[in-house]
Amino acid sequence: MAERLSAEAHRQALGGLPGWTEVQGRDAIGKTFVFKDFNEAFGFMTRAALVAEKMDHHPEWRNVYKTVEVVLSTHDAGGVTALDIELAKAMNAIAKLTPG
Ligand code: H2B
């Protein structure tokens, strides 16, 4: 099972992840993606969902129109692991591919 990152590894990983920040009150990272419209937002979610399923690592997320709020944490480990960092990177890459 993936292990929780140390505070230092955690900080360092966030430095290389534009837009991602610590979630207050729990060991998790979050980012709010804002797209051009619902179509772009849902396209992002669809692509990200396929990656998440392949990784067997799933986001907590909420969509309102063109905004997607994402929180990543490894539930089995009770905090942030390398899997969250990997999925966050993939989401940033997918968002860049999504026009708007
Ligand atoms: N996603 C996340 N974010 N954390 C987990 O611990 C997790 C998961 N565990 N997706 C996986 C599924 C586990 O429940 C299954 C059985 O592999």
PDB file of C-alpha atoms and ligand atoms in Angstrom:
ATOM      1  CA  MET A   1       0.000   0.000   0.000  1.00  0.00           C
ATOM      2  CA  ALA A   2       1.198   3.542  -0.706  1.00  0.00           C
ATOM      3  CA  GLU A   3       2.645   5.332   2.324  1.00  0.00           C
ATOM      4  CA  ARG A   4       1.824   8.835   3.484  1.00  0.00           C
ATOM      5  CA  LEU A   5       4.379  11.385   2.372  1.00  0.00           C
ATOM      6  CA  SER A   6       6.502  13.116   4.985  1.00  0.00           C
ATOM      7  CA  ALA A   7       5.746  16.800   5.555  1.00  0.00           C
ATOM      8  CA  GLU A   8       8.905  17.692   3.639  1.00  0.00           C
ATOM      9  CA  ALA A   9       8.176  15.420   0.641  1.00  0.00           C
ATOM     10  CA  HIS A  10       4.631  16.734   0.647  1.00  0.00           C
ATOM     11  CA  ARG A  11       5.765  20.385   0.531  1.00  0.00           C
ATOM     12  CA  GLN A  12       8.268  19.632  -2.185  1.00  0.00           C
ATOM     13  CA  ALA A  13       5.701  17.841  -4.344  1.00  0.00           C
ATOM     14  CA  LEU A  14       3.240  20.741  -4.054  1.00  0.00           C
ATOM     15  CA  GLY A  15       5.966  23.088  -5.286  1.00  0.00           C
ATOM     16  CA  GLY A  16       5.908  21.261  -8.622  1.00  0.00           C
ATOM     17  CA  LEU A  17       2.122  21.196  -8.904  1.00  0.00           C
ATOM     18  CA  PRO A  18       0.744  24.544 -10.083  1.00  0.00           C
ATOM     19  CA  GLY A  19      -2.596  25.424  -8.474  1.00  0.00           C
ATOM     20  CA  TRP A  20      -2.616  22.638  -5.861  1.00  0.00           C
ATOM     21  CA  THR A  21      -2.691  23.592  -2.184  1.00  0.00           C
ATOM     22  CA  GLU A  22      -3.050  21.955   1.204  1.00  0.00           C
ATOM     23  CA  VAL A  23      -6.625  21.344   2.322  1.00  0.00           C
ATOM     24  CA  GLN A  24      -7.279  22.907   5.725  1.00  0.00           C
ATOM     25  CA  GLY A  25      -7.962  20.512   8.566  1.00  0.00           C
ATOM     26  CA  ARG A  26      -6.974  17.225   6.916  1.00  0.00           C
ATOM     27  CA  ASP A  27      -4.077  15.564   5.103  1.00  0.00           C
ATOM     28  CA  ALA A  28      -5.237  16.195   1.534  1.00  0.00           C
ATOM     29  CA  ILE A  29      -4.464  18.431  -1.448  1.00  0.00           C
ATOM     30  CA  GLY A  30      -6.964  20.413  -3.480  1.00  0.00           C
ATOM     31  CA  LYS A  31      -7.376  22.477  -6.615  1.00  0.00           C
ATOM     32  CA  THR A  32     -10.285  24.336  -8.185  1.00  0.00           C
ATOM     33  CA  PHE A  33     -10.284  24.097 -11.977  1.00  0.00           C
ATOM     34  CA  VAL A  34     -12.326  26.671 -13.904  1.00  0.00           C
ATOM     35  CA  PHE A  35     -13.104  25.959 -17.553  1.00  0.00           C
ATOM     36  CA  LYS A  36     -14.825  27.843 -20.359  1.00  0.00           C
ATOM     37  CA  ASP A  37     -18.167  26.122 -19.920  1.00  0.00           C
ATOM     38  CA  PHE A  38     -19.831  22.945 -18.661  1.00  0.00           C
ATOM     39  CA  ASN A  39     -18.810  20.994 -21.741  1.00  0.00           C
ATOM     40  CA  GLU A  40     -15.105  21.643 -21.082  1.00  0.00           C
ATOM     41  CA  ALA A  41     -15.487  20.940 -17.371  1.00  0.00           C
ATOM     42  CA  PHE A  42     -17.248  17.636 -17.959  1.00  0.00           C
ATOM     43  CA  GLY A  43     -14.770  16.684 -20.708  1.00  0.00           C
ATOM     44  CA  PHE A  44     -11.997  17.170 -18.147  1.00  0.00           C
ATOM     45  CA  MET A  45     -13.851  15.037 -15.607  1.00  0.00           C
ATOM     46  CA  THR A  46     -14.403  12.279 -18.157  1.00  0.00           C
ATOM     47  CA  ARG A  47     -10.729  12.126 -19.107  1.00  0.00           C
ATOM     48  CA  ALA A  48      -9.610  12.356 -15.489  1.00  0.00           C
ATOM     49  CA  ALA A  49     -12.070   9.619 -14.490  1.00  0.00           C
ATOM     50  CA  LEU A  50     -10.524   7.217 -17.018  1.00  0.00           C
ATOM     51  CA  VAL A  51      -7.034   7.891 -15.624  1.00  0.00           C
ATOM     52  CA  ALA A  52      -8.297   7.558 -12.033  1.00  0.00           C
ATOM     53  CA  GLU A  53      -9.981   4.234 -12.765  1.00  0.00           C
ATOM     54  CA  LYS A  54      -6.855   2.901 -14.468  1.00  0.00           C
ATOM     55  CA  MET A  55      -4.811   3.934 -11.397  1.00  0.00           C
ATOM     56  CA  ASP A  56      -7.494   2.557  -9.052  1.00  0.00           C
ATOM     57  CA  HIS A  57      -7.156   5.878  -7.295  1.00  0.00           C
ATOM     58  CA  HIS A  58     -10.192   8.109  -7.169  1.00  0.00           C
ATOM     59  CA  PRO A  59     -10.777  11.820  -6.594  1.00  0.00           C
ATOM     60  CA  GLU A  60     -13.240  13.542  -4.308  1.00  0.00           C
ATOM     61  CA  TRP A  61     -14.721  16.190  -6.560  1.00  0.00           C
ATOM     62  CA  ARG A  62     -17.630  18.522  -7.097  1.00  0.00           C
ATOM     63  CA  ASN A  63     -18.786  20.133 -10.310  1.00  0.00           C
ATOM     64  CA  VAL A  64     -20.867  23.298 -10.567  1.00  0.00           C
ATOM     65  CA  TYR A  65     -21.311  24.416 -14.195  1.00  0.00           C
ATOM     66  CA  LYS A  66     -17.756  25.188 -15.420  1.00  0.00           C
ATOM     67  CA  THR A  67     -15.989  24.739 -12.075  1.00  0.00           C
ATOM     68  CA  VAL A  68     -14.548  21.467 -10.799  1.00  0.00           C
ATOM     69  CA  GLU A  69     -13.324  21.382  -7.189  1.00  0.00           C
ATOM     70  CA  VAL A  70     -10.967  18.458  -6.605  1.00  0.00           C
ATOM     71  CA  VAL A  71      -9.629  17.021  -3.343  1.00  0.00           C
ATOM     72  CA  LEU A  72      -7.073  14.202  -3.409  1.00  0.00           C
ATOM     73  CA  SER A  73      -6.177  11.963  -0.502  1.00  0.00           C
ATOM     74  CA  THR A  74      -5.398   8.276  -0.186  1.00  0.00           C
ATOM     75  CA  HIS A  75      -8.207   6.949   1.979  1.00  0.00           C
ATOM     76  CA  ASP A  76      -6.496   3.617   2.705  1.00  0.00           C
ATOM     77  CA  ALA A  77      -3.432   5.500   4.033  1.00  0.00           C
ATOM     78  CA  GLY A  78      -5.332   8.325   5.719  1.00  0.00           C
ATOM     79  CA  GLY A  79      -3.432  11.059   3.900  1.00  0.00           C
ATOM     80  CA  VAL A  80      -1.459  12.218   0.881  1.00  0.00           C
ATOM     81  CA  THR A  81       0.700   9.624  -0.885  1.00  0.00           C
ATOM     82  CA  ALA A  82       2.612   9.464  -4.173  1.00  0.00           C
ATOM     83  CA  LEU A  83      -0.628   8.301  -5.827  1.00  0.00           C
ATOM     84  CA  ASP A  84      -2.262  11.670  -5.097  1.00  0.00           C
ATOM     85  CA  ILE A  85       0.718  13.526  -6.524  1.00  0.00           C
ATOM     86  CA  GLU A  86       0.605  11.341  -9.653  1.00  0.00           C
ATOM     87  CA  LEU A  87      -3.125  11.925 -10.157  1.00  0.00           C
ATOM     88  CA  ALA A  88      -2.750  15.678  -9.531  1.00  0.00           C
ATOM     89  CA  LYS A  89      -0.036  15.839 -12.225  1.00  0.00           C
ATOM     90  CA  ALA A  90      -2.232  13.926 -14.651  1.00  0.00           C
ATOM     91  CA  MET A  91      -5.158  16.279 -13.958  1.00  0.00           C
ATOM     92  CA  ASN A  92      -3.001  19.351 -14.623  1.00  0.00           C
ATOM     93  CA  ALA A  93      -1.880  17.800 -17.925  1.00  0.00           C
ATOM     94  CA  ILE A  94      -5.474  16.942 -18.905  1.00  0.00           C
ATOM     95  CA  ALA A  95      -6.693  20.460 -18.041  1.00  0.00           C
ATOM     96  CA  LYS A  96      -4.024  21.937 -20.319  1.00  0.00           C
ATOM     97  CA  LEU A  97      -5.263  19.758 -23.185  1.00  0.00           C
ATOM     98  CA  THR A  98      -8.804  20.954 -22.620  1.00  0.00           C
ATOM     99  CA  PRO A  99      -9.421  24.099 -24.671  1.00  0.00           C
ATOM    100  CA  GLY A 100     -10.777  27.056 -22.761  1.00  0.00           C
TER     101      GLY A 100
HETATM  102  N1  H2B B   1      -8.963   6.128  -4.058  1.00  0.00           N
HETATM  103  C1  H2B B   1      -8.421   6.918  -3.134  1.00  0.00           C
HETATM  104  N2  H2B B   1      -8.385   8.237  -3.333  1.00  0.00           N
HETATM  105  N3  H2B B   1      -7.915   6.395  -2.021  1.00  0.00           N
HETATM  106  C2  H2B B   1      -7.925   5.089  -1.768  1.00  0.00           C
HETATM  107  O1  H2B B   1      -7.446   4.661  -0.722  1.00  0.00           O
HETATM  108  C3  H2B B   1      -8.503   4.232  -2.750  1.00  0.00           C
HETATM  109  C4  H2B B   1      -9.050   4.825  -3.912  1.00  0.00           C
HETATM  110  N4  H2B B   1      -8.521   2.933  -2.586  1.00  0.00           N
HETATM  111  N5  H2B B   1      -9.651   4.054  -4.827  1.00  0.00           N
HETATM  112  C5  H2B B   1      -8.905   2.029  -3.635  1.00  0.00           C
HETATM  113  C6  H2B B   1      -9.892   2.654  -4.606  1.00  0.00           C
HETATM  114  C7  H2B B   1      -9.421   0.765  -2.971  1.00  0.00           C
HETATM  115  O2  H2B B   1     -10.573   1.050  -2.223  1.00  0.00           O
HETATM  116  C8  H2B B   1      -9.714  -0.343  -3.961  1.00  0.00           C
HETATM  117  C9  H2B B   1     -10.286  -1.549  -3.267  1.00  0.00           C
HETATM  118  O3  H2B B   1      -8.517  -0.692  -4.604  1.00  0.00           O
END
